[in-house]
mmCIF file of C-alpha atoms (C1' of nucleotides) in Angstrom:
data_model
loop_
_atom_site.group_PDB
_atom_site.id
_atom_site.type_symbol
_atom_site.label_atom_id
_atom_site.label_comp_id
_atom_site.label_asym_id
_atom_site.label_seq_id
_atom_site.Cartn_x
_atom_site.Cartn_y
_atom_site.Cartn_z
ATOM 1 C CA MET A 1 9.387 23.687 -12.730
ATOM 2 C CA HIS A 2 7.972 26.855 -11.226
ATOM 3 C CA ILE A 3 9.049 27.693 -7.681
ATOM 4 C CA GLU A 4 7.939 30.813 -5.875
ATOM 5 C CA THR A 5 10.486 33.277 -4.642
ATOM 6 C CA ALA A 6 10.880 33.174 -0.904
ATOM 7 C CA PRO A 7 8.345 35.304 0.957
ATOM 8 C CA THR A 8 9.799 38.308 2.769
ATOM 9 C CA ALA A 9 10.015 38.224 6.522
ATOM 10 C CA SER A 10 7.534 41.060 6.869
ATOM 11 C CA ARG A 11 4.983 39.313 4.693
ATOM 12 C CA SER A 12 5.343 36.267 6.846
ATOM 13 C CA LEU A 13 4.728 38.340 9.926
ATOM 14 C CA ILE A 14 1.630 39.913 8.512
ATOM 15 C CA ARG A 15 0.206 36.474 8.005
ATOM 16 C CA VAL A 16 0.469 35.472 11.633
ATOM 17 C CA LYS A 17 -2.967 34.766 12.921
ATOM 18 C CA THR A 18 -4.264 35.133 16.426
ATOM 19 C CA LYS A 19 -5.655 31.801 17.468
ATOM 20 C CA SER A 20 -9.254 31.948 18.580
ATOM 21 C CA GLN A 21 -9.605 30.986 22.189
ATOM 22 C CA ALA A 22 -9.858 27.314 23.122
ATOM 23 C CA VAL A 23 -13.338 25.983 22.554
ATOM 24 C CA ALA A 24 -15.291 23.974 25.057
ATOM 25 C CA LYS A 25 -15.840 21.007 22.796
ATOM 26 C CA PRO A 26 -12.531 20.392 21.083
ATOM 27 C CA PRO A 27 -12.786 21.194 17.397
ATOM 28 C CA LYS A 28 -11.302 17.786 16.728
ATOM 29 C CA ASP A 29 -8.810 19.447 14.450
ATOM 30 C CA ASN A 30 -6.130 17.303 15.936
ATOM 31 C CA PRO A 31 -2.719 16.646 14.465
ATOM 32 C CA ILE A 32 -2.785 13.861 11.977
ATOM 33 C CA THR A 33 -0.709 11.696 14.269
ATOM 34 C CA GLU A 34 -3.738 11.296 16.502
ATOM 35 C CA HIS A 35 -5.981 9.857 13.838
ATOM 36 C CA LEU A 36 -6.548 6.133 14.055
ATOM 37 C CA ALA A 37 -6.307 5.781 10.284
ATOM 38 C CA TYR A 38 -2.909 7.459 10.314
ATOM 39 C CA LEU A 39 -1.534 5.458 13.213
ATOM 40 C CA LEU A 40 -2.614 2.243 11.537
ATOM 41 C CA ALA A 41 -0.961 3.267 8.296
ATOM 42 C CA GLN A 42 2.223 4.252 10.057
ATOM 43 C CA ALA A 43 2.459 1.117 12.151
ATOM 44 C CA ASN A 44 1.635 -1.072 9.190
ATOM 45 C CA ARG A 45 4.247 0.624 7.072
ATOM 46 C CA GLU A 46 6.917 0.182 9.678
ATOM 47 C CA ILE A 47 6.208 -3.443 10.515
ATOM 48 C CA ASN A 48 5.684 -4.353 6.893
ATOM 49 C CA ARG A 49 9.028 -2.812 6.014
ATOM 50 C CA GLN A 50 10.803 -4.844 8.641
ATOM 51 C CA LEU A 51 9.154 -8.020 7.440
ATOM 52 C CA GLU A 52 9.979 -7.171 3.846
ATOM 53 C CA MET A 53 13.635 -6.833 4.796
ATOM 54 C CA ARG A 54 13.670 -10.220 6.458
ATOM 55 C CA LEU A 55 11.929 -11.930 3.572
ATOM 56 C CA SER A 56 14.263 -10.334 1.065
ATOM 57 C CA LYS A 57 16.766 -12.979 2.143
ATOM 58 C CA GLU A 58 14.618 -15.336 0.086
ATOM 59 C CA GLY A 59 13.914 -12.753 -2.580
ATOM 60 C CA VAL A 60 10.183 -12.885 -1.976
ATOM 61 C CA PRO A 61 7.690 -10.062 -1.356
ATOM 62 C CA VAL A 62 5.422 -10.148 1.654
ATOM 63 C CA GLU A 63 2.392 -10.915 -0.505
ATOM 64 C CA GLN A 64 3.951 -14.126 -1.752
ATOM 65 C CA TRP A 65 4.615 -15.237 1.772
ATOM 66 C CA ARG A 66 0.928 -14.697 2.513
ATOM 67 C CA ILE A 67 -0.114 -16.666 -0.531
ATOM 68 C CA LEU A 68 2.179 -19.572 0.248
ATOM 69 C CA LYS A 69 1.121 -19.584 3.870
ATOM 70 C CA VAL A 70 -2.577 -19.670 3.040
ATOM 71 C CA LEU A 71 -2.100 -22.412 0.464
ATOM 72 C CA SER A 72 0.076 -24.424 2.819
ATOM 73 C CA ASP A 73 -2.985 -26.008 4.365
ATOM 74 C CA GLY A 74 -2.808 -28.242 1.295
ATOM 75 C CA ASN A 75 -6.360 -27.510 0.250
ATOM 76 C CA GLY A 76 -7.196 -25.852 -2.999
ATOM 77 C CA HIS A 77 -8.260 -22.233 -2.698
ATOM 78 C CA SER A 78 -10.110 -20.365 -5.395
ATOM 79 C CA MET A 79 -8.654 -17.100 -6.625
ATOM 80 C CA GLY A 80 -11.459 -15.147 -5.006
ATOM 81 C CA GLU A 81 -10.983 -16.784 -1.642
ATOM 82 C CA LEU A 82 -7.256 -16.318 -1.905
ATOM 83 C CA ALA A 83 -7.525 -12.667 -2.874
ATOM 84 C CA ASP A 84 -9.570 -11.954 0.234
ATOM 85 C CA ALA A 85 -7.222 -13.921 2.444
ATOM 86 C CA VAL A 86 -4.040 -12.263 1.225
ATOM 87 C CA LEU A 87 -5.437 -8.740 1.023
ATOM 88 C CA LEU A 88 -4.985 -8.293 -2.710
ATOM 89 C CA ASN A 89 -7.601 -7.482 -5.286
ATOM 90 C CA HIS A 90 -8.277 -9.923 -8.056
ATOM 91 C CA PRO A 91 -6.241 -8.602 -10.960
ATOM 92 C CA THR A 92 -3.219 -8.020 -8.762
ATOM 93 C CA LEU A 93 -3.438 -11.542 -7.425
ATOM 94 C CA THR A 94 -3.803 -13.010 -10.912
ATOM 95 C CA LYS A 95 -0.577 -11.383 -12.004
ATOM 96 C CA MET A 96 1.317 -12.308 -8.880
ATOM 97 C CA VAL A 97 0.151 -15.888 -9.217
ATOM 98 C CA ASP A 98 1.367 -15.858 -12.811
ATOM 99 C CA ARG A 99 4.831 -15.066 -11.551
ATOM 100 C CA MET A 100 4.649 -17.726 -8.860
ATOM 101 C CA VAL A 101 3.540 -20.317 -11.397
ATOM 102 C CA SER A 102 6.564 -19.395 -13.494
ATOM 103 C CA ASP A 103 8.686 -19.945 -10.429
ATOM 104 C CA ALA A 104 6.972 -23.314 -9.875
ATOM 105 C CA LEU A 105 5.828 -22.333 -6.390
ATOM 106 C CA VAL A 106 2.109 -22.836 -7.009
ATOM 107 C CA TYR A 107 -0.131 -24.253 -9.697
ATOM 108 C CA ARG A 108 -3.655 -23.839 -10.970
ATOM 109 C CA VAL A 109 -6.308 -26.522 -11.177
ATOM 110 C CA GLN A 110 -9.705 -25.922 -12.659
ATOM 111 C CA ASP A 111 -12.331 -26.664 -10.040
ATOM 112 C CA PRO A 112 -14.274 -29.708 -11.267
ATOM 113 C CA LYS A 113 -17.271 -28.697 -9.167
ATOM 114 C CA ASP A 114 -17.533 -25.221 -10.641
ATOM 115 C CA ARG A 115 -15.598 -24.653 -13.780
ATOM 116 C CA ARG A 116 -15.631 -20.915 -13.427
ATOM 117 C CA LYS A 117 -13.278 -21.329 -10.526
ATOM 118 C CA VAL A 118 -9.587 -21.992 -10.440
ATOM 119 C CA LEU A 119 -8.178 -23.758 -7.433
ATOM 120 C CA MET A 120 -4.686 -22.810 -6.362
ATOM 121 C CA PHE A 121 -2.282 -25.310 -4.852
ATOM 122 C CA VAL A 122 1.207 -25.008 -3.476
ATOM 123 C CA SER A 123 3.951 -27.158 -4.996
ATOM 124 C CA ASP A 124 6.573 -29.015 -3.016
ATOM 125 C CA ARG A 125 9.020 -26.315 -3.892
ATOM 126 C CA GLY A 126 6.509 -23.762 -2.641
ATOM 127 C CA LYS A 127 6.042 -25.679 0.587
ATOM 128 C CA ALA A 128 9.764 -25.755 1.227
ATOM 129 C CA LEU A 129 10.038 -22.039 0.596
ATOM 130 C CA SER A 130 7.014 -21.393 2.775
ATOM 131 C CA LYS A 131 8.724 -23.078 5.700
ATOM 132 C CA ARG A 132 11.809 -20.939 5.347
ATOM 133 C CA LEU A 133 9.665 -17.829 5.066
ATOM 134 C CA ASN A 134 7.712 -18.753 8.159
ATOM 135 C CA SER A 135 10.911 -18.968 10.160
ATOM 136 C CA LEU A 136 11.833 -15.503 9.027
ATOM 137 C CA ALA A 137 8.385 -14.118 9.829
ATOM 138 C CA VAL A 138 8.290 -15.750 13.226
ATOM 139 C CA SER A 139 11.707 -14.428 14.104
ATOM 140 C CA GLN A 140 10.590 -10.965 13.121
ATOM 141 C CA GLU A 141 7.625 -11.173 15.430
ATOM 142 C CA GLU A 142 9.846 -12.476 18.218
ATOM 143 C CA HIS A 143 12.068 -9.495 17.655
ATOM 144 C CA ILE A 144 9.111 -7.171 18.017
ATOM 145 C CA VAL A 145 8.007 -8.907 21.192
ATOM 146 C CA GLU A 146 11.483 -8.420 22.628
ATOM 147 C CA SER A 147 11.273 -4.666 22.626
ATOM 148 C CA TYR A 148 7.541 -4.184 22.710
ATOM 149 C CA GLY A 149 6.639 -6.825 25.230
ATOM 150 C CA ASP A 150 4.509 -9.932 25.165
ATOM 151 C CA LYS A 151 1.600 -8.310 26.925
ATOM 152 C CA SER A 152 1.371 -5.319 24.610
ATOM 153 C CA THR A 153 1.717 -7.502 21.542
ATOM 154 C CA ASN A 154 -1.132 -9.767 22.536
ATOM 155 C CA GLU A 155 -3.293 -6.889 23.613
ATOM 156 C CA LEU A 156 -2.672 -5.107 20.333
ATOM 157 C CA LYS A 157 -3.531 -8.215 18.345
ATOM 158 C CA ARG A 158 -6.726 -8.648 20.276
ATOM 159 C CA LEU A 159 -7.747 -5.065 19.647
ATOM 160 C CA LEU A 160 -6.919 -5.278 15.970
ATOM 161 C CA GLU A 161 -8.999 -8.410 15.597
ATOM 162 C CA SER A 162 -11.951 -6.803 17.246
ATOM 163 C CA LEU A 163 -11.583 -3.641 15.183
ATOM 164 C CA ILE A 164 -11.660 -5.749 12.057
ATOM 165 C CA ASP A 165 -14.702 -7.624 13.312
ATOM 166 C CA SER A 166 -16.544 -4.448 14.154
ATOM 167 C CA SER A 167 -15.838 -3.075 10.689
ATOM 168 C CA ASN A 168 -17.929 -5.680 8.879
ATOM 169 C CA MET B 1 -2.767 -20.287 -19.825
ATOM 170 C CA HIS B 2 -1.894 -23.739 -18.599
ATOM 171 C CA ILE B 3 -4.200 -25.208 -15.951
ATOM 172 C CA GLU B 4 -3.739 -28.676 -14.511
ATOM 173 C CA THR B 5 -6.481 -31.232 -14.902
ATOM 174 C CA ALA B 6 -8.295 -31.815 -11.652
ATOM 175 C CA PRO B 7 -6.594 -34.349 -9.396
ATOM 176 C CA THR B 8 -8.515 -37.581 -8.971
ATOM 177 C CA ALA B 9 -10.183 -38.259 -5.668
ATOM 178 C CA SER B 10 -7.926 -41.213 -4.970
ATOM 179 C CA ARG B 11 -4.784 -39.173 -5.542
ATOM 180 C CA SER B 12 -6.106 -36.596 -3.142
ATOM 181 C CA LEU B 13 -6.688 -39.248 -0.540
ATOM 182 C CA ILE B 14 -3.208 -40.660 -0.890
ATOM 183 C CA ARG B 15 -1.878 -37.242 -0.053
ATOM 184 C CA VAL B 16 -3.633 -36.975 3.282
ATOM 185 C CA LYS B 17 -1.028 -36.675 5.994
ATOM 186 C CA THR B 18 -1.244 -37.780 9.584
ATOM 187 C CA LYS B 19 -0.525 -34.783 11.740
ATOM 188 C CA SER B 20 2.340 -35.265 14.158
ATOM 189 C CA GLN B 21 1.214 -34.997 17.746
ATOM 190 C CA ALA B 22 1.012 -31.596 19.370
ATOM 191 C CA VAL B 23 4.400 -30.374 20.484
ATOM 192 C CA ALA B 24 5.184 -28.946 23.878
ATOM 193 C CA LYS B 25 6.522 -25.653 22.581
ATOM 194 C CA PRO B 26 4.167 -24.610 19.835
ATOM 195 C CA PRO B 27 5.926 -24.675 16.465
ATOM 196 C CA LYS B 28 4.640 -21.189 15.927
ATOM 197 C CA ASP B 29 3.305 -22.247 12.554
ATOM 198 C CA ASN B 30 0.179 -20.325 13.254
ATOM 199 C CA PRO B 31 -2.399 -19.281 10.725
ATOM 200 C CA ILE B 32 -1.497 -16.061 9.068
ATOM 201 C CA THR B 33 -4.403 -14.315 10.766
ATOM 202 C CA GLU B 34 -2.494 -14.504 14.042
ATOM 203 C CA HIS B 35 0.543 -12.648 12.796
ATOM 204 C CA LEU B 36 0.824 -9.076 13.953
ATOM 205 C CA ALA B 37 2.048 -7.964 10.529
ATOM 206 C CA TYR B 38 -1.014 -9.479 8.907
ATOM 207 C CA LEU B 39 -3.486 -8.030 11.389
ATOM 208 C CA LEU B 40 -1.993 -4.596 10.935
ATOM 209 C CA ALA B 41 -2.202 -4.893 7.170
ATOM 210 C CA GLN B 42 -5.792 -6.080 7.327
ATOM 211 C CA ALA B 43 -6.944 -3.408 9.753
ATOM 212 C CA ASN B 44 -5.127 -0.716 7.842
ATOM 213 C CA ARG B 45 -6.638 -1.856 4.563
ATOM 214 C CA GLU B 46 -10.125 -1.836 5.995
ATOM 215 C CA ILE B 47 -9.942 1.526 7.739
ATOM 216 C CA ASN B 48 -8.099 3.116 4.866
ATOM 217 C CA ARG B 49 -10.776 1.922 2.463
ATOM 218 C CA GLN B 50 -13.501 3.463 4.562
ATOM 219 C CA LEU B 51 -11.647 6.741 4.747
ATOM 220 C CA GLU B 52 -10.981 6.660 1.020
ATOM 221 C CA MET B 53 -14.698 6.300 0.393
ATOM 222 C CA ARG B 54 -15.505 9.273 2.562
ATOM 223 C CA LEU B 55 -12.864 11.463 1.002
ATOM 224 C CA SER B 56 -13.977 10.493 -2.492
ATOM 225 C CA LYS B 57 -16.788 12.972 -1.940
ATOM 226 C CA GLU B 58 -14.118 15.610 -2.502
ATOM 227 C CA GLY B 59 -12.330 13.568 -5.142
ATOM 228 C CA VAL B 60 -9.138 13.441 -3.130
ATOM 229 C CA PRO B 61 -6.978 10.468 -2.171
ATOM 230 C CA VAL B 62 -6.061 9.840 1.436
ATOM 231 C CA GLU B 63 -2.455 10.896 0.827
ATOM 232 C CA GLN B 64 -3.547 14.362 -0.264
ATOM 233 C CA TRP B 65 -5.563 14.766 2.884
ATOM 234 C CA ARG B 66 -2.427 13.936 4.857
ATOM 235 C CA ILE B 67 -0.358 16.431 2.908
ATOM 236 C CA LEU B 68 -2.897 19.208 3.314
ATOM 237 C CA LYS B 69 -3.301 18.437 6.986
ATOM 238 C CA VAL B 70 0.410 18.552 7.682
ATOM 239 C CA LEU B 71 0.851 21.761 5.731
ATOM 240 C CA SER B 72 -2.132 23.360 7.413
ATOM 241 C CA ASP B 73 0.032 24.478 10.309
ATOM 242 C CA GLY B 74 0.970 27.276 7.921
ATOM 243 C CA ASN B 75 4.686 26.621 8.217
ATOM 244 C CA GLY B 76 6.800 25.621 5.274
ATOM 245 C CA HIS B 77 7.790 21.972 5.231
ATOM 246 C CA SER B 78 10.600 20.598 3.131
ATOM 247 C CA MET B 79 9.861 17.725 0.808
ATOM 248 C CA GLY B 80 11.883 15.365 2.951
ATOM 249 C CA GLU B 81 10.066 16.321 6.126
ATOM 250 C CA LEU B 82 6.761 16.064 4.362
ATOM 251 C CA ALA B 83 7.529 12.670 2.859
ATOM 252 C CA ASP B 84 8.231 11.268 6.306
ATOM 253 C CA ALA B 85 5.151 12.855 7.774
ATOM 254 C CA VAL B 86 2.748 11.615 5.140
ATOM 255 C CA LEU B 87 4.235 8.147 4.775
ATOM 256 C CA LEU B 88 5.279 8.474 1.147
ATOM 257 C CA ASN B 89 8.701 8.072 -0.331
ATOM 258 C CA HIS B 90 10.308 10.964 -2.083
ATOM 259 C CA PRO B 91 9.588 10.345 -5.753
ATOM 260 C CA THR B 92 5.982 9.461 -5.043
ATOM 261 C CA LEU B 93 5.549 12.639 -3.040
ATOM 262 C CA THR B 94 7.170 14.747 -5.756
ATOM 263 C CA LYS B 95 4.674 13.513 -8.304
ATOM 264 C CA MET B 96 1.695 13.874 -6.035
ATOM 265 C CA VAL B 97 2.763 17.401 -5.159
ATOM 266 C CA ASP B 98 3.045 18.144 -8.878
ATOM 267 C CA ARG B 99 -0.623 17.267 -9.241
ATOM 268 C CA MET B 100 -1.580 19.314 -6.217
ATOM 269 C CA VAL B 101 0.318 22.313 -7.545
ATOM 270 C CA SER B 102 -1.621 21.955 -10.793
ATOM 271 C CA ASP B 103 -4.793 21.978 -8.734
ATOM 272 C CA ALA B 104 -3.554 25.075 -6.903
ATOM 273 C CA LEU B 105 -3.795 23.393 -3.525
ATOM 274 C CA VAL B 106 -0.152 23.841 -2.548
ATOM 275 C CA TYR B 107 2.899 25.668 -3.803
ATOM 276 C CA ARG B 108 6.665 25.374 -3.671
ATOM 277 C CA VAL B 109 9.084 27.941 -2.302
ATOM 278 C CA GLN B 110 12.822 27.528 -2.451
ATOM 279 C CA ASP B 111 14.223 27.618 1.052
ATOM 280 C CA PRO B 112 16.371 30.783 1.307
ATOM 281 C CA LYS B 113 18.383 29.226 4.123
ATOM 282 C CA ASP B 114 19.319 26.103 2.183
ATOM 283 C CA ARG B 115 18.720 26.271 -1.502
ATOM 284 C CA ARG B 116 18.747 22.520 -1.940
ATOM 285 C CA LYS B 117 15.478 22.461 -0.090
ATOM 286 C CA VAL B 118 11.999 23.239 -1.285
ATOM 287 C CA LEU B 119 9.464 24.425 1.232
ATOM 288 C CA MET B 120 5.888 23.414 0.663
ATOM 289 C CA PHE B 121 2.978 25.665 1.597
ATOM 290 C CA VAL B 122 -0.758 25.235 1.430
ATOM 291 C CA SER B 123 -2.783 27.752 -0.572
ATOM 292 C CA ASP B 124 -6.050 29.294 0.570
ATOM 293 C CA ARG B 125 -7.868 26.925 -1.710
ATOM 294 C CA GLY B 126 -5.928 24.058 -0.134
ATOM 295 C CA LYS B 127 -6.824 25.280 3.337
ATOM 296 C CA ALA B 128 -10.500 25.367 2.501
ATOM 297 C CA LEU B 129 -10.356 21.882 1.072
ATOM 298 C CA SER B 130 -8.396 20.686 4.062
ATOM 299 C CA LYS B 131 -11.165 21.815 6.383
ATOM 300 C CA ARG B 132 -13.781 19.919 4.447
ATOM 301 C CA LEU B 133 -11.585 16.847 4.389
ATOM 302 C CA ASN B 134 -11.020 17.057 8.112
ATOM 303 C CA SER B 135 -14.748 16.995 8.725
ATOM 304 C CA LEU B 136 -15.034 13.873 6.653
ATOM 305 C CA ALA B 137 -12.108 12.214 8.409
ATOM 306 C CA VAL B 138 -13.397 13.125 11.840
ATOM 307 C CA SER B 139 -16.821 11.795 11.027
ATOM 308 C CA GLN B 140 -15.277 8.547 9.886
ATOM 309 C CA GLU B 141 -13.454 8.177 13.159
ATOM 310 C CA GLU B 142 -16.628 8.974 15.051
ATOM 311 C CA HIS B 143 -18.347 6.258 13.085
ATOM 312 C CA ILE B 144 -15.662 3.788 14.101
ATOM 313 C CA VAL B 145 -15.953 4.820 17.722
ATOM 314 C CA GLU B 146 -19.685 4.195 17.567
ATOM 315 C CA SER B 147 -19.350 0.505 16.904
ATOM 316 C CA TYR B 148 -15.920 -0.136 18.331
ATOM 317 C CA GLY B 149 -16.156 1.923 21.474
ATOM 318 C CA ASP B 150 -14.315 4.880 22.872
ATOM 319 C CA LYS B 151 -12.240 2.836 25.253
ATOM 320 C CA SER B 152 -11.027 0.374 22.659
ATOM 321 C CA THR B 153 -10.244 3.131 20.207
ATOM 322 C CA ASN B 154 -8.105 5.032 22.662
ATOM 323 C CA GLU B 155 -6.411 1.912 23.900
ATOM 324 C CA LEU B 156 -5.645 0.853 20.350
ATOM 325 C CA LYS B 157 -4.214 4.251 19.519
ATOM 326 C CA ARG B 158 -2.035 4.171 22.578
ATOM 327 C CA LEU B 159 -0.699 0.724 21.704
ATOM 328 C CA LEU B 160 -0.035 1.699 18.113
ATOM 329 C CA GLU B 161 1.898 4.751 19.212
ATOM 330 C CA SER B 162 4.036 2.730 21.535
ATOM 331 C CA LEU B 163 4.621 0.060 18.881
ATOM 332 C CA ILE B 164 5.821 2.742 16.515
ATOM 333 C CA ASP B 165 8.066 4.191 19.207
ATOM 334 C CA SER B 166 9.565 0.846 20.042
ATOM 335 C CA SER B 167 10.299 0.222 16.354
ATOM 336 C CA ASN B 168 12.828 3.027 16.055
ATOM 337 C "C1'" DT C 1 -35.460 -25.744 -21.452
ATOM 338 C "C1'" DT C 2 -34.129 -21.289 -22.450
ATOM 339 C "C1'" DG C 3 -32.435 -16.875 -21.795
ATOM 340 C "C1'" DA C 4 -30.999 -13.289 -18.772
ATOM 341 C "C1'" DA C 5 -28.395 -12.198 -14.759
ATOM 342 C "C1'" DA C 6 -24.777 -13.257 -11.540
ATOM 343 C "C1'" DA C 7 -20.319 -15.102 -10.363
ATOM 344 C "C1'" DT C 8 -15.535 -15.994 -11.407
ATOM 345 C "C1'" DA C 9 -11.171 -15.131 -13.328
ATOM 346 C "C1'" DT C 10 -8.302 -12.915 -16.737
ATOM 347 C "C1'" DT C 11 -6.698 -9.267 -19.913
ATOM 348 C "C1'" DG C 12 -5.073 -4.794 -21.639
ATOM 349 C "C1'" DA C 13 -4.946 0.056 -21.097
ATOM 350 C "C1'" DA C 14 -4.427 3.664 -17.880
ATOM 351 C "C1'" DT C 15 -2.424 5.041 -13.775
ATOM 352 C "C1'" DA C 16 0.732 4.929 -9.905
ATOM 353 C "C1'" DT C 17 4.880 3.612 -7.598
ATOM 354 C "C1'" DT C 18 9.620 2.459 -7.227
ATOM 355 C "C1'" DC C 19 14.474 2.199 -8.482
ATOM 356 C "C1'" DA C 20 18.559 4.141 -10.157
ATOM 357 C "C1'" DA C 21 20.699 7.986 -12.064
ATOM 358 C "C1'" DC C 22 21.136 12.813 -12.045
ATOM 359 C "C1'" DA C 23 21.620 17.928 -10.854
ATOM 360 C "C1'" DA C 24 22.187 21.361 -7.537
ATOM 361 C "C1'" DT C 25 23.713 22.891 -3.206
ATOM 362 C "C1'" DT C 26 25.981 22.547 1.118
ATOM 363 C "C1'" DG C 27 29.352 20.771 4.403
ATOM 364 C "C1'" DA C 28 33.799 19.533 5.688
ATOM 365 C "C1'" DA C 29 38.522 18.079 5.283
ATOM 366 C "C1'" DG C 30 42.841 19.183 3.698
ATOM 367 C "C1'" DC D 1 40.227 28.355 -0.960
ATOM 368 C "C1'" DT D 2 39.462 23.930 -3.201
ATOM 369 C "C1'" DT D 3 37.834 19.661 -3.732
ATOM 370 C "C1'" DC D 4 35.310 15.750 -2.471
ATOM 371 C "C1'" DA D 5 31.558 13.740 -0.036
ATOM 372 C "C1'" DA D 6 26.869 14.175 1.700
ATOM 373 C "C1'" DT D 7 22.230 16.052 1.356
ATOM 374 C "C1'" DT D 8 18.122 17.281 -1.091
ATOM 375 C "C1'" DG D 9 14.894 16.945 -4.632
ATOM 376 C "C1'" DT D 10 13.588 15.606 -9.314
ATOM 377 C "C1'" DT D 11 13.427 12.738 -13.497
ATOM 378 C "C1'" DG D 12 12.789 8.774 -16.588
ATOM 379 C "C1'" DA D 13 12.588 3.926 -17.147
ATOM 380 C "C1'" DA D 14 11.041 -0.200 -15.192
ATOM 381 C "C1'" DT D 15 7.697 -2.268 -12.514
ATOM 382 C "C1'" DA D 16 3.286 -2.827 -10.231
ATOM 383 C "C1'" DT D 17 -1.478 -1.852 -9.474
ATOM 384 C "C1'" DT D 18 -6.053 -0.622 -10.723
ATOM 385 C "C1'" DC D 19 -10.086 0.070 -13.662
ATOM 386 C "C1'" DA D 20 -13.064 -1.324 -17.204
ATOM 387 C "C1'" DA D 21 -14.100 -4.651 -20.422
ATOM 388 C "C1'" DT D 22 -14.220 -9.499 -21.624
ATOM 389 C "C1'" DA D 23 -14.939 -14.632 -21.647
ATOM 390 C "C1'" DT D 24 -16.653 -18.492 -19.402
ATOM 391 C "C1'" DT D 25 -19.643 -20.918 -16.478
ATOM 392 C "C1'" DT D 26 -23.387 -21.264 -13.368
ATOM 393 C "C1'" DT D 27 -27.837 -19.914 -11.405
ATOM 394 C "C1'" DC D 28 -32.415 -18.853 -11.597
ATOM 395 C "C1'" DA D 29 -36.748 -17.350 -13.250
ATOM 396 C "C1'" DA D 30 -40.121 -17.761 -16.692
#
DNA sequence: TTGAAAATATTGAATATTCAACAATTGAAG
DNA sequence: CTTCAATTGTTGAATATTCAATATTTTCAA
């Protein structure tokens, strides 16, 4: 691995640039921490990590909690529907569902109305796990509310929903 | 691949459950779309996708924009610092930086003060690219503001920042 | 009715990420 | 000083994700 030798102090000094004076309309060259996309990524990463840690008690990734939760309405959901709902693309979902079928958490049924489709169902074992996972997820959110406040949490949720709406 | 035969209509009917009456304190078994963690993941996915599409004009993933942007202050940043700043874990960053070094966008300098550390710098080529990427990112955010509103955007940013703060 | 196009899900290869182990350097205790 | 622990970054193997191609079924137009 090639690594440069350290620059000399004088060379560093030569490089110092005089900032051009502040412009009237801000050049929008803000620090990355002010970009919406960055803040969303950062917040998502943090909250997702916390949730992941809670769910690890049951040895289950966040995505599987989502899948079980969506299927827990008892209705069959096609793979396409499910992929949208759980924020995974199709091939990723297929493979994750394969694992969950192996673990007897969910099962596939060919849709009799449209045989291209596969309907996913949750098993009793999956339902039981889903309940335990929900407790963990709810307690995480309660923990957030404790430090962040009920008002802020609800306001944030509302804004996120409307951002999502406006992005379609 | 094993797929169950479709359940008969009668079997489906037998399974229908009578919902227990509404409880005083909600059981918090809300749809997943009301969970903060889910809303954050969904919003992040959507906005990140849009940004990704914009940046694809320059053939660069979002993470490389972040790296270039952070390094564009002209100071050297250690790999650890950088990993935190750009929301990547260490091995992932190492490999992405390898690619960027190949593309002559950034370079490594061993820190003379602490030779365990590697300081990352952006090259002139990287700086030029960074500017173009910033334009694209800014225009994306402007596009969001157009439909979502200036007020909502700023309010959302503020709430995200304070969520992140309260999570540490 | 037939044939082409669209929709749906899966597969395998290519790519990316993560985990655990490692190497190098520094810090700190004795 | 010496040695042991902690810090920093990288590597390789294991795992996961994505892209492109495929198979199947349905839809729709001619």
